[in-house]
Amino acid sequence: MEGTGKRNIVWLANLGMILTAFIWGFAFVVVKDSVDSVPPVYMLAFRFTIAFVGLSLVFCKKLVKITKSDLFCGGFLGFWLFISYFFQTVGIQYTTAGKNAFLTTIYVVIVPFLHWIINKKKPDRYCIMAAFLAVDGIGLLSLQGDMTINIGDILTIVCGFGYASHMIYIDKYTESHDPVILTILQIGTAAVISWVFAPFFDGGFPMAVFSRRLLSGMLYLGLGSTMIAFLLQNVCQKYTTPTSASLFLSLESVFGVLCSLVFLEEYLTMRMTAGCVLIFVAIIMAETKFSFIKRRRE
């Protein structure tokens, strides 16, 4: 019975990861639908502020335990969080939500190589092969007929590097710091940076945000895509392996494309579809090493 209960918890954790991926995937549609009315940096300011306030209210007792080390580590993570979301949100203005979703997921393949540079741990052959597959997929997905890359695609790829750096330092800092405190601090830091830079990049305050449609979108990004999704990820990762967690979260890109097809009426050509497939295969290869195939053969 104990083994059955443990398996049920793992299944629930996996479902929680899939729900997190869906929340993030649908967020691409919300951002694409709102970015024409709410400039990108102001959009970040709203979503991070809403999430920070929500987390602070829920975990107010933890705020009194914050140390100087927490402030430094949380602030550094917040910097990478802002960089990642900034390039992703600006990039989506110049490309489709589906392509933005898939290219963002490249961070899964980038992480092992940055881990090699920062922590001196060389990636295995599966990660190397996955990188080549991912590059081919990016080419099929992003290169236009004249063999150029859309500026939005480039910005989104930069965003992928930012997410990769963010993940590496999260892995490093959570070894000695409370992950909930780090989450609150990094989101708060990202909110402050966003409010500081918003007037320089986006100009005056967007009063249109107070319309019912846009306000609901900001609440979804703040409470759903930022606050709830981060909490789901942190809780569910306690009951599943990092490899499984990364694989389930990579479904964000799949949900992003599916949601953009359904709600934004975007379309994928056969070439773009092939690129998406290659990127997804690269993600699976980098995270699982095709271990499920080896087990079947055995």
PDB file of C-alpha atoms in Angstrom:
ATOM      1  CA  MET A   1       0.000   0.000   0.000  1.00  0.00           C
ATOM      2  CA  GLU A   2       2.859   2.329   0.809  1.00  0.00           C
ATOM      3  CA  GLY A   3       4.382   1.779  -2.636  1.00  0.00           C
ATOM      4  CA  THR A   4       1.005   2.447  -4.283  1.00  0.00           C
ATOM      5  CA  GLY A   5       0.614   5.688  -2.323  1.00  0.00           C
ATOM      6  CA  LYS A   6       4.058   6.827  -3.366  1.00  0.00           C
ATOM      7  CA  ARG A   7       3.322   6.096  -7.035  1.00  0.00           C
ATOM      8  CA  ASN A   8       0.073   8.067  -6.755  1.00  0.00           C
ATOM      9  CA  ILE A   9       1.966  11.048  -5.353  1.00  0.00           C
ATOM     10  CA  VAL A  10       4.443  10.848  -8.240  1.00  0.00           C
ATOM     11  CA  TRP A  11       1.582  10.732 -10.732  1.00  0.00           C
ATOM     12  CA  LEU A  12      -0.030  13.767  -9.105  1.00  0.00           C
ATOM     13  CA  ALA A  13       3.314  15.564  -9.208  1.00  0.00           C
ATOM     14  CA  ASN A  14       3.668  14.760 -12.912  1.00  0.00           C
ATOM     15  CA  LEU A  15       0.158  16.063 -13.544  1.00  0.00           C
ATOM     16  CA  GLY A  16       1.089  19.216 -11.624  1.00  0.00           C
ATOM     17  CA  MET A  17       4.100  19.668 -13.896  1.00  0.00           C
ATOM     18  CA  ILE A  18       1.921  19.251 -16.978  1.00  0.00           C
ATOM     19  CA  LEU A  19      -0.534  21.818 -15.574  1.00  0.00           C
ATOM     20  CA  THR A  20       2.393  24.197 -14.977  1.00  0.00           C
ATOM     21  CA  ALA A  21       3.525  23.710 -18.584  1.00  0.00           C
ATOM     22  CA  PHE A  22      -0.009  24.410 -19.823  1.00  0.00           C
ATOM     23  CA  ILE A  23      -0.282  27.593 -17.729  1.00  0.00           C
ATOM     24  CA  TRP A  24       3.008  28.830 -19.190  1.00  0.00           C
ATOM     25  CA  GLY A  25       2.063  27.716 -22.695  1.00  0.00           C
ATOM     26  CA  PHE A  26      -1.231  29.620 -22.657  1.00  0.00           C
ATOM     27  CA  ALA A  27       0.639  32.660 -21.332  1.00  0.00           C
ATOM     28  CA  PHE A  28       2.225  33.051 -24.788  1.00  0.00           C
ATOM     29  CA  VAL A  29      -1.255  33.700 -26.178  1.00  0.00           C
ATOM     30  CA  VAL A  30      -2.078  36.205 -23.411  1.00  0.00           C
ATOM     31  CA  VAL A  31       1.199  38.078 -23.980  1.00  0.00           C
ATOM     32  CA  LYS A  32       0.746  38.121 -27.765  1.00  0.00           C
ATOM     33  CA  ASP A  33      -2.843  39.355 -27.358  1.00  0.00           C
ATOM     34  CA  SER A  34      -1.862  42.105 -24.892  1.00  0.00           C
ATOM     35  CA  VAL A  35       1.521  43.347 -26.100  1.00  0.00           C
ATOM     36  CA  ASP A  36      -0.017  45.672 -28.717  1.00  0.00           C
ATOM     37  CA  SER A  37      -1.810  47.617 -25.957  1.00  0.00           C
ATOM     38  CA  VAL A  38       0.557  47.161 -23.000  1.00  0.00           C
ATOM     39  CA  PRO A  39       4.247  47.757 -23.824  1.00  0.00           C
ATOM     40  CA  PRO A  40       6.530  44.799 -22.959  1.00  0.00           C
ATOM     41  CA  VAL A  41       8.455  46.222 -19.992  1.00  0.00           C
ATOM     42  CA  TYR A  42       5.319  47.623 -18.368  1.00  0.00           C
ATOM     43  CA  MET A  43       3.753  44.195 -18.881  1.00  0.00           C
ATOM     44  CA  LEU A  44       6.631  42.641 -16.948  1.00  0.00           C
ATOM     45  CA  ALA A  45       6.279  45.253 -14.221  1.00  0.00           C
ATOM     46  CA  PHE A  46       2.596  44.436 -13.780  1.00  0.00           C
ATOM     47  CA  ARG A  47       2.987  40.636 -13.762  1.00  0.00           C
ATOM     48  CA  PHE A  48       5.975  40.590 -11.393  1.00  0.00           C
ATOM     49  CA  THR A  49       4.384  43.098  -9.020  1.00  0.00           C
ATOM     50  CA  ILE A  50       1.118  41.145  -8.856  1.00  0.00           C
ATOM     51  CA  ALA A  51       3.022  37.893  -8.245  1.00  0.00           C
ATOM     52  CA  PHE A  52       5.277  39.494  -5.607  1.00  0.00           C
ATOM     53  CA  VAL A  53       2.329  40.908  -3.677  1.00  0.00           C
ATOM     54  CA  GLY A  54       0.505  37.578  -3.846  1.00  0.00           C
ATOM     55  CA  LEU A  55       3.518  35.554  -2.687  1.00  0.00           C
ATOM     56  CA  SER A  56       4.298  38.043   0.093  1.00  0.00           C
ATOM     57  CA  LEU A  57       0.759  37.766   1.449  1.00  0.00           C
ATOM     58  CA  VAL A  58       0.775  33.968   1.339  1.00  0.00           C
ATOM     59  CA  PHE A  59       4.267  33.567   2.826  1.00  0.00           C
ATOM     60  CA  CYS A  60       4.417  36.700   4.990  1.00  0.00           C
ATOM     61  CA  LYS A  61       5.910  34.771   7.946  1.00  0.00           C
ATOM     62  CA  LYS A  62       8.946  33.825   5.852  1.00  0.00           C
ATOM     63  CA  LEU A  63       9.786  37.457   5.101  1.00  0.00           C
ATOM     64  CA  VAL A  64      11.094  38.040   8.641  1.00  0.00           C
ATOM     65  CA  LYS A  65      13.685  35.282   8.118  1.00  0.00           C
ATOM     66  CA  ILE A  66      15.401  36.939   5.132  1.00  0.00           C
ATOM     67  CA  THR A  67      19.195  37.281   5.459  1.00  0.00           C
ATOM     68  CA  LYS A  68      21.752  39.405   3.597  1.00  0.00           C
ATOM     69  CA  SER A  69      22.822  36.313   1.703  1.00  0.00           C
ATOM     70  CA  ASP A  70      19.203  35.701   0.678  1.00  0.00           C
ATOM     71  CA  LEU A  71      18.969  39.285  -0.591  1.00  0.00           C
ATOM     72  CA  PHE A  72      22.110  38.922  -2.698  1.00  0.00           C
ATOM     73  CA  CYS A  73      21.203  35.540  -4.191  1.00  0.00           C
ATOM     74  CA  GLY A  74      17.555  36.466  -4.718  1.00  0.00           C
ATOM     75  CA  GLY A  75      18.559  39.757  -6.323  1.00  0.00           C
ATOM     76  CA  PHE A  76      20.992  38.018  -8.686  1.00  0.00           C
ATOM     77  CA  LEU A  77      18.334  35.506  -9.698  1.00  0.00           C
ATOM     78  CA  GLY A  78      15.883  38.370 -10.177  1.00  0.00           C
ATOM     79  CA  PHE A  79      18.315  40.029 -12.590  1.00  0.00           C
ATOM     80  CA  TRP A  80      18.441  36.892 -14.779  1.00  0.00           C
ATOM     81  CA  LEU A  81      14.687  36.488 -14.481  1.00  0.00           C
ATOM     82  CA  PHE A  82      14.146  40.027 -15.775  1.00  0.00           C
ATOM     83  CA  ILE A  83      16.655  39.563 -18.623  1.00  0.00           C
ATOM     84  CA  SER A  84      14.938  36.345 -19.717  1.00  0.00           C
ATOM     85  CA  TYR A  85      11.405  37.693 -19.642  1.00  0.00           C
ATOM     86  CA  PHE A  86      12.472  41.000 -21.191  1.00  0.00           C
ATOM     87  CA  PHE A  87      13.902  39.422 -24.339  1.00  0.00           C
ATOM     88  CA  GLN A  88      11.028  36.944 -24.534  1.00  0.00           C
ATOM     89  CA  THR A  89       8.346  39.627 -24.232  1.00  0.00           C
ATOM     90  CA  VAL A  90      10.037  42.054 -26.630  1.00  0.00           C
ATOM     91  CA  GLY A  91      10.783  39.226 -29.056  1.00  0.00           C
ATOM     92  CA  ILE A  92       7.158  38.109 -29.283  1.00  0.00           C
ATOM     93  CA  GLN A  93       6.286  41.472 -30.857  1.00  0.00           C
ATOM     94  CA  TYR A  94       8.261  40.503 -33.974  1.00  0.00           C
ATOM     95  CA  THR A  95       7.486  36.794 -34.292  1.00  0.00           C
ATOM     96  CA  THR A  96       4.581  34.408 -33.769  1.00  0.00           C
ATOM     97  CA  ALA A  97       3.528  33.137 -30.346  1.00  0.00           C
ATOM     98  CA  GLY A  98       4.154  29.557 -31.481  1.00  0.00           C
ATOM     99  CA  LYS A  99       7.733  30.214 -32.593  1.00  0.00           C
ATOM    100  CA  ASN A 100       8.366  32.262 -29.461  1.00  0.00           C
ATOM    101  CA  ALA A 101       7.165  29.340 -27.347  1.00  0.00           C
ATOM    102  CA  PHE A 102       9.334  26.743 -29.067  1.00  0.00           C
ATOM    103  CA  LEU A 103      12.507  28.838 -29.258  1.00  0.00           C
ATOM    104  CA  THR A 104      12.220  29.725 -25.573  1.00  0.00           C
ATOM    105  CA  THR A 105      12.421  26.015 -24.720  1.00  0.00           C
ATOM    106  CA  ILE A 106      15.949  25.840 -26.149  1.00  0.00           C
ATOM    107  CA  TYR A 107      17.145  26.618 -22.618  1.00  0.00           C
ATOM    108  CA  VAL A 108      16.766  22.900 -21.833  1.00  0.00           C
ATOM    109  CA  VAL A 109      19.562  22.113 -24.282  1.00  0.00           C
ATOM    110  CA  ILE A 110      21.692  25.176 -23.425  1.00  0.00           C
ATOM    111  CA  VAL A 111      21.811  24.409 -19.687  1.00  0.00           C
ATOM    112  CA  PRO A 112      24.358  21.527 -19.885  1.00  0.00           C
ATOM    113  CA  PHE A 113      26.827  23.650 -21.859  1.00  0.00           C
ATOM    114  CA  LEU A 114      26.601  26.636 -19.522  1.00  0.00           C
ATOM    115  CA  HIS A 115      26.923  24.165 -16.662  1.00  0.00           C
ATOM    116  CA  TRP A 116      30.162  22.984 -18.303  1.00  0.00           C
ATOM    117  CA  ILE A 117      31.521  26.555 -18.562  1.00  0.00           C
ATOM    118  CA  ILE A 118      30.502  27.650 -15.056  1.00  0.00           C
ATOM    119  CA  ASN A 119      30.902  24.436 -13.054  1.00  0.00           C
ATOM    120  CA  LYS A 120      33.471  22.621 -15.255  1.00  0.00           C
ATOM    121  CA  LYS A 121      31.211  19.591 -15.821  1.00  0.00           C
ATOM    122  CA  LYS A 122      31.400  18.377 -19.421  1.00  0.00           C
ATOM    123  CA  PRO A 123      28.088  17.413 -21.112  1.00  0.00           C
ATOM    124  CA  ASP A 124      27.705  13.848 -22.392  1.00  0.00           C
ATOM    125  CA  ARG A 125      27.354  12.813 -26.028  1.00  0.00           C
ATOM    126  CA  TYR A 126      23.558  12.967 -25.861  1.00  0.00           C
ATOM    127  CA  CYS A 127      23.676  16.653 -24.946  1.00  0.00           C
ATOM    128  CA  ILE A 128      26.116  17.357 -27.784  1.00  0.00           C
ATOM    129  CA  MET A 129      23.947  15.543 -30.332  1.00  0.00           C
ATOM    130  CA  ALA A 130      20.875  17.292 -28.942  1.00  0.00           C
ATOM    131  CA  ALA A 131      22.571  20.668 -29.468  1.00  0.00           C
ATOM    132  CA  PHE A 132      23.145  19.914 -33.169  1.00  0.00           C
ATOM    133  CA  LEU A 133      19.550  18.745 -33.553  1.00  0.00           C
ATOM    134  CA  ALA A 134      18.322  21.896 -31.833  1.00  0.00           C
ATOM    135  CA  VAL A 135      20.388  24.114 -34.155  1.00  0.00           C
ATOM    136  CA  ASP A 136      18.875  22.336 -37.172  1.00  0.00           C
ATOM    137  CA  GLY A 137      15.415  22.762 -35.679  1.00  0.00           C
ATOM    138  CA  ILE A 138      15.978  26.464 -35.032  1.00  0.00           C
ATOM    139  CA  GLY A 139      17.061  26.882 -38.657  1.00  0.00           C
ATOM    140  CA  LEU A 140      13.941  25.168 -40.014  1.00  0.00           C
ATOM    141  CA  LEU A 141      11.675  27.041 -37.628  1.00  0.00           C
ATOM    142  CA  SER A 142      13.231  30.502 -37.879  1.00  0.00           C
ATOM    143  CA  LEU A 143      14.993  30.944 -41.223  1.00  0.00           C
ATOM    144  CA  GLN A 144      12.835  32.719 -43.769  1.00  0.00           C
ATOM    145  CA  GLY A 145      12.816  32.264 -47.528  1.00  0.00           C
ATOM    146  CA  ASP A 146      15.768  34.629 -48.000  1.00  0.00           C
ATOM    147  CA  MET A 147      17.740  32.686 -45.365  1.00  0.00           C
ATOM    148  CA  THR A 148      17.502  35.454 -42.774  1.00  0.00           C
ATOM    149  CA  ILE A 149      16.380  35.178 -39.161  1.00  0.00           C
ATOM    150  CA  ASN A 150      13.588  37.350 -37.835  1.00  0.00           C
ATOM    151  CA  ILE A 151      14.705  39.824 -35.136  1.00  0.00           C
ATOM    152  CA  GLY A 152      12.035  38.383 -32.847  1.00  0.00           C
ATOM    153  CA  ASP A 153      13.580  34.919 -33.239  1.00  0.00           C
ATOM    154  CA  ILE A 154      17.027  36.249 -32.272  1.00  0.00           C
ATOM    155  CA  LEU A 155      15.655  38.019 -29.199  1.00  0.00           C
ATOM    156  CA  THR A 156      13.827  34.855 -28.163  1.00  0.00           C
ATOM    157  CA  ILE A 157      17.004  32.764 -28.492  1.00  0.00           C
ATOM    158  CA  VAL A 158      18.803  35.304 -26.258  1.00  0.00           C
ATOM    159  CA  CYS A 159      15.929  34.804 -23.823  1.00  0.00           C
ATOM    160  CA  GLY A 160      16.698  31.068 -23.870  1.00  0.00           C
ATOM    161  CA  PHE A 161      20.274  31.761 -22.760  1.00  0.00           C
ATOM    162  CA  GLY A 162      18.921  33.947 -19.957  1.00  0.00           C
ATOM    163  CA  TYR A 163      16.616  31.184 -18.741  1.00  0.00           C
ATOM    164  CA  ALA A 164      19.504  28.710 -18.855  1.00  0.00           C
ATOM    165  CA  SER A 165      21.659  30.979 -16.667  1.00  0.00           C
ATOM    166  CA  HIS A 166      18.730  31.495 -14.326  1.00  0.00           C
ATOM    167  CA  MET A 167      18.223  27.732 -13.921  1.00  0.00           C
ATOM    168  CA  ILE A 168      21.917  27.067 -13.253  1.00  0.00           C
ATOM    169  CA  TYR A 169      22.090  29.631 -10.456  1.00  0.00           C
ATOM    170  CA  ILE A 170      18.790  28.427  -8.984  1.00  0.00           C
ATOM    171  CA  ASP A 171      20.324  24.956  -8.727  1.00  0.00           C
ATOM    172  CA  LYS A 172      23.368  26.469  -7.026  1.00  0.00           C
ATOM    173  CA  TYR A 173      21.600  28.768  -4.550  1.00  0.00           C
ATOM    174  CA  THR A 174      18.756  26.458  -3.467  1.00  0.00           C
ATOM    175  CA  GLU A 175      21.329  24.112  -1.912  1.00  0.00           C
ATOM    176  CA  SER A 176      21.785  26.546   0.988  1.00  0.00           C
ATOM    177  CA  HIS A 177      18.778  28.895   0.794  1.00  0.00           C
ATOM    178  CA  ASP A 178      15.017  28.579   1.236  1.00  0.00           C
ATOM    179  CA  PRO A 179      13.565  28.269  -2.311  1.00  0.00           C
ATOM    180  CA  VAL A 180      10.365  30.086  -1.310  1.00  0.00           C
ATOM    181  CA  ILE A 181      12.318  33.088  -0.016  1.00  0.00           C
ATOM    182  CA  LEU A 182      14.466  33.072  -3.161  1.00  0.00           C
ATOM    183  CA  THR A 183      11.315  32.966  -5.295  1.00  0.00           C
ATOM    184  CA  ILE A 184       9.786  35.962  -3.505  1.00  0.00           C
ATOM    185  CA  LEU A 185      13.023  37.977  -3.695  1.00  0.00           C
ATOM    186  CA  GLN A 186      13.770  37.255  -7.332  1.00  0.00           C
ATOM    187  CA  ILE A 187      10.249  38.142  -8.431  1.00  0.00           C
ATOM    188  CA  GLY A 188      10.378  41.313  -6.317  1.00  0.00           C
ATOM    189  CA  THR A 189      13.748  42.255  -7.828  1.00  0.00           C
ATOM    190  CA  ALA A 190      12.441  41.655 -11.356  1.00  0.00           C
ATOM    191  CA  ALA A 191       9.446  43.886 -10.554  1.00  0.00           C
ATOM    192  CA  VAL A 192      11.664  46.758  -9.349  1.00  0.00           C
ATOM    193  CA  ILE A 193      13.958  46.516 -12.404  1.00  0.00           C
ATOM    194  CA  SER A 194      10.924  46.468 -14.697  1.00  0.00           C
ATOM    195  CA  TRP A 195       9.423  49.630 -13.150  1.00  0.00           C
ATOM    196  CA  VAL A 196      12.804  51.414 -13.369  1.00  0.00           C
ATOM    197  CA  PHE A 197      13.350  50.634 -17.055  1.00  0.00           C
ATOM    198  CA  ALA A 198       9.733  50.762 -18.290  1.00  0.00           C
ATOM    199  CA  PRO A 199       9.598  54.570 -18.815  1.00  0.00           C
ATOM    200  CA  PHE A 200      12.893  54.507 -20.757  1.00  0.00           C
ATOM    201  CA  PHE A 201      11.880  51.671 -23.103  1.00  0.00           C
ATOM    202  CA  ASP A 202       8.108  52.137 -23.293  1.00  0.00           C
ATOM    203  CA  GLY A 203       7.429  55.799 -22.543  1.00  0.00           C
ATOM    204  CA  GLY A 204       4.390  56.924 -20.589  1.00  0.00           C
ATOM    205  CA  PHE A 205       2.228  54.772 -18.344  1.00  0.00           C
ATOM    206  CA  PRO A 206      -0.240  52.633 -20.391  1.00  0.00           C
ATOM    207  CA  MET A 207      -3.664  53.661 -19.072  1.00  0.00           C
ATOM    208  CA  ALA A 208      -5.226  51.042 -21.389  1.00  0.00           C
ATOM    209  CA  VAL A 209      -4.186  48.373 -18.889  1.00  0.00           C
ATOM    210  CA  PHE A 210      -7.215  49.255 -16.762  1.00  0.00           C
ATOM    211  CA  SER A 211      -9.618  47.986 -19.417  1.00  0.00           C
ATOM    212  CA  ARG A 212     -11.421  44.794 -18.405  1.00  0.00           C
ATOM    213  CA  ARG A 213      -9.776  42.604 -21.088  1.00  0.00           C
ATOM    214  CA  LEU A 214      -6.220  43.748 -20.421  1.00  0.00           C
ATOM    215  CA  LEU A 215      -6.643  43.775 -16.648  1.00  0.00           C
ATOM    216  CA  SER A 216      -7.765  40.133 -16.746  1.00  0.00           C
ATOM    217  CA  GLY A 217      -4.726  39.334 -18.881  1.00  0.00           C
ATOM    218  CA  MET A 218      -2.352  40.981 -16.391  1.00  0.00           C
ATOM    219  CA  LEU A 219      -3.988  39.099 -13.519  1.00  0.00           C
ATOM    220  CA  TYR A 220      -3.532  35.829 -15.389  1.00  0.00           C
ATOM    221  CA  LEU A 221       0.156  36.568 -16.035  1.00  0.00           C
ATOM    222  CA  GLY A 222       0.757  37.703 -12.459  1.00  0.00           C
ATOM    223  CA  LEU A 223      -1.301  35.232 -10.415  1.00  0.00           C
ATOM    224  CA  GLY A 224      -1.437  32.297 -12.824  1.00  0.00           C
ATOM    225  CA  SER A 225       1.665  32.243 -14.985  1.00  0.00           C
ATOM    226  CA  THR A 226       4.038  33.690 -12.395  1.00  0.00           C
ATOM    227  CA  MET A 227       2.760  33.077  -8.847  1.00  0.00           C
ATOM    228  CA  ILE A 228       0.791  29.804  -9.119  1.00  0.00           C
ATOM    229  CA  ALA A 229       2.991  28.225 -11.791  1.00  0.00           C
ATOM    230  CA  PHE A 230       6.189  28.857  -9.814  1.00  0.00           C
ATOM    231  CA  LEU A 231       4.586  27.427  -6.659  1.00  0.00           C
ATOM    232  CA  LEU A 232       3.356  24.350  -8.554  1.00  0.00           C
ATOM    233  CA  GLN A 233       6.818  23.773  -9.966  1.00  0.00           C
ATOM    234  CA  ASN A 234       8.509  24.058  -6.550  1.00  0.00           C
ATOM    235  CA  VAL A 235       6.060  21.699  -4.816  1.00  0.00           C
ATOM    236  CA  CYS A 236       5.890  19.062  -7.565  1.00  0.00           C
ATOM    237  CA  GLN A 237       9.643  18.852  -8.051  1.00  0.00           C
ATOM    238  CA  LYS A 238       9.891  17.427  -4.504  1.00  0.00           C
ATOM    239  CA  TYR A 239       8.148  14.248  -5.700  1.00  0.00           C
ATOM    240  CA  THR A 240       9.724  13.658  -9.102  1.00  0.00           C
ATOM    241  CA  THR A 241      13.194  13.518 -10.606  1.00  0.00           C
ATOM    242  CA  PRO A 242      14.842  16.614 -12.150  1.00  0.00           C
ATOM    243  CA  THR A 243      14.945  14.853 -15.534  1.00  0.00           C
ATOM    244  CA  SER A 244      11.213  14.118 -15.471  1.00  0.00           C
ATOM    245  CA  ALA A 245      10.469  17.634 -14.255  1.00  0.00           C
ATOM    246  CA  SER A 246      12.461  19.227 -17.094  1.00  0.00           C
ATOM    247  CA  LEU A 247      10.803  17.002 -19.662  1.00  0.00           C
ATOM    248  CA  PHE A 248       7.288  17.762 -18.424  1.00  0.00           C
ATOM    249  CA  LEU A 249       8.002  21.499 -18.223  1.00  0.00           C
ATOM    250  CA  SER A 250       9.357  21.443 -21.779  1.00  0.00           C
ATOM    251  CA  LEU A 251       5.772  20.687 -22.833  1.00  0.00           C
ATOM    252  CA  GLU A 252       5.286  24.430 -22.351  1.00  0.00           C
ATOM    253  CA  SER A 253       6.469  24.852 -25.925  1.00  0.00           C
ATOM    254  CA  VAL A 254       3.982  22.296 -27.254  1.00  0.00           C
ATOM    255  CA  PHE A 255       1.093  23.908 -25.370  1.00  0.00           C
ATOM    256  CA  GLY A 256       2.294  27.316 -26.574  1.00  0.00           C
ATOM    257  CA  VAL A 257       2.059  26.272 -30.207  1.00  0.00           C
ATOM    258  CA  LEU A 258      -1.274  24.469 -29.751  1.00  0.00           C
ATOM    259  CA  CYS A 259      -2.809  27.445 -27.939  1.00  0.00           C
ATOM    260  CA  SER A 260      -1.558  29.868 -30.592  1.00  0.00           C
ATOM    261  CA  LEU A 261      -3.116  27.687 -33.296  1.00  0.00           C
ATOM    262  CA  VAL A 262      -6.470  27.534 -31.495  1.00  0.00           C
ATOM    263  CA  PHE A 263      -6.803  31.043 -30.045  1.00  0.00           C
ATOM    264  CA  LEU A 264      -4.700  33.223 -32.393  1.00  0.00           C
ATOM    265  CA  GLU A 265      -5.389  31.278 -35.598  1.00  0.00           C
ATOM    266  CA  GLU A 266      -1.693  31.052 -36.403  1.00  0.00           C
ATOM    267  CA  TYR A 267      -0.456  28.310 -38.716  1.00  0.00           C
ATOM    268  CA  LEU A 268       2.601  26.117 -39.115  1.00  0.00           C
ATOM    269  CA  THR A 269       4.135  25.201 -42.458  1.00  0.00           C
ATOM    270  CA  MET A 270       5.557  21.718 -42.982  1.00  0.00           C
ATOM    271  CA  ARG A 271       9.061  23.150 -42.669  1.00  0.00           C
ATOM    272  CA  MET A 272       8.245  24.860 -39.356  1.00  0.00           C
ATOM    273  CA  THR A 273       6.576  21.677 -38.116  1.00  0.00           C
ATOM    274  CA  ALA A 274       9.731  19.697 -38.923  1.00  0.00           C
ATOM    275  CA  GLY A 275      11.757  22.280 -36.980  1.00  0.00           C
ATOM    276  CA  CYS A 276       9.455  21.937 -33.980  1.00  0.00           C
ATOM    277  CA  VAL A 277       9.783  18.146 -34.086  1.00  0.00           C
ATOM    278  CA  LEU A 278      13.599  18.343 -34.192  1.00  0.00           C
ATOM    279  CA  ILE A 279      13.694  20.750 -31.246  1.00  0.00           C
ATOM    280  CA  PHE A 280      11.363  18.542 -29.220  1.00  0.00           C
ATOM    281  CA  VAL A 281      13.422  15.421 -30.031  1.00  0.00           C
ATOM    282  CA  ALA A 282      16.544  17.342 -28.960  1.00  0.00           C
ATOM    283  CA  ILE A 283      14.898  18.210 -25.639  1.00  0.00           C
ATOM    284  CA  ILE A 284      13.919  14.574 -25.035  1.00  0.00           C
ATOM    285  CA  MET A 285      17.419  13.370 -25.959  1.00  0.00           C
ATOM    286  CA  ALA A 286      19.142  15.870 -23.668  1.00  0.00           C
ATOM    287  CA  GLU A 287      16.909  15.042 -20.707  1.00  0.00           C
ATOM    288  CA  THR A 288      16.259  11.274 -20.982  1.00  0.00           C
ATOM    289  CA  LYS A 289      19.273   9.949 -22.972  1.00  0.00           C
ATOM    290  CA  PHE A 290      16.620   7.719 -24.593  1.00  0.00           C
ATOM    291  CA  SER A 291      16.774   5.535 -21.489  1.00  0.00           C
ATOM    292  CA  PHE A 292      13.190   4.344 -22.059  1.00  0.00           C
ATOM    293  CA  ILE A 293      14.305   2.743 -25.373  1.00  0.00           C
ATOM    294  CA  LYS A 294      17.231   1.016 -23.669  1.00  0.00           C
ATOM    295  CA  ARG A 295      14.954  -0.422 -20.976  1.00  0.00           C
ATOM    296  CA  ARG A 296      12.619  -1.862 -23.609  1.00  0.00           C
ATOM    297  CA  ARG A 297      15.516  -3.562 -25.398  1.00  0.00           C
ATOM    298  CA  GLU A 298      16.694  -5.075 -22.148  1.00  0.00           C
TER     299      GLU A 298
END
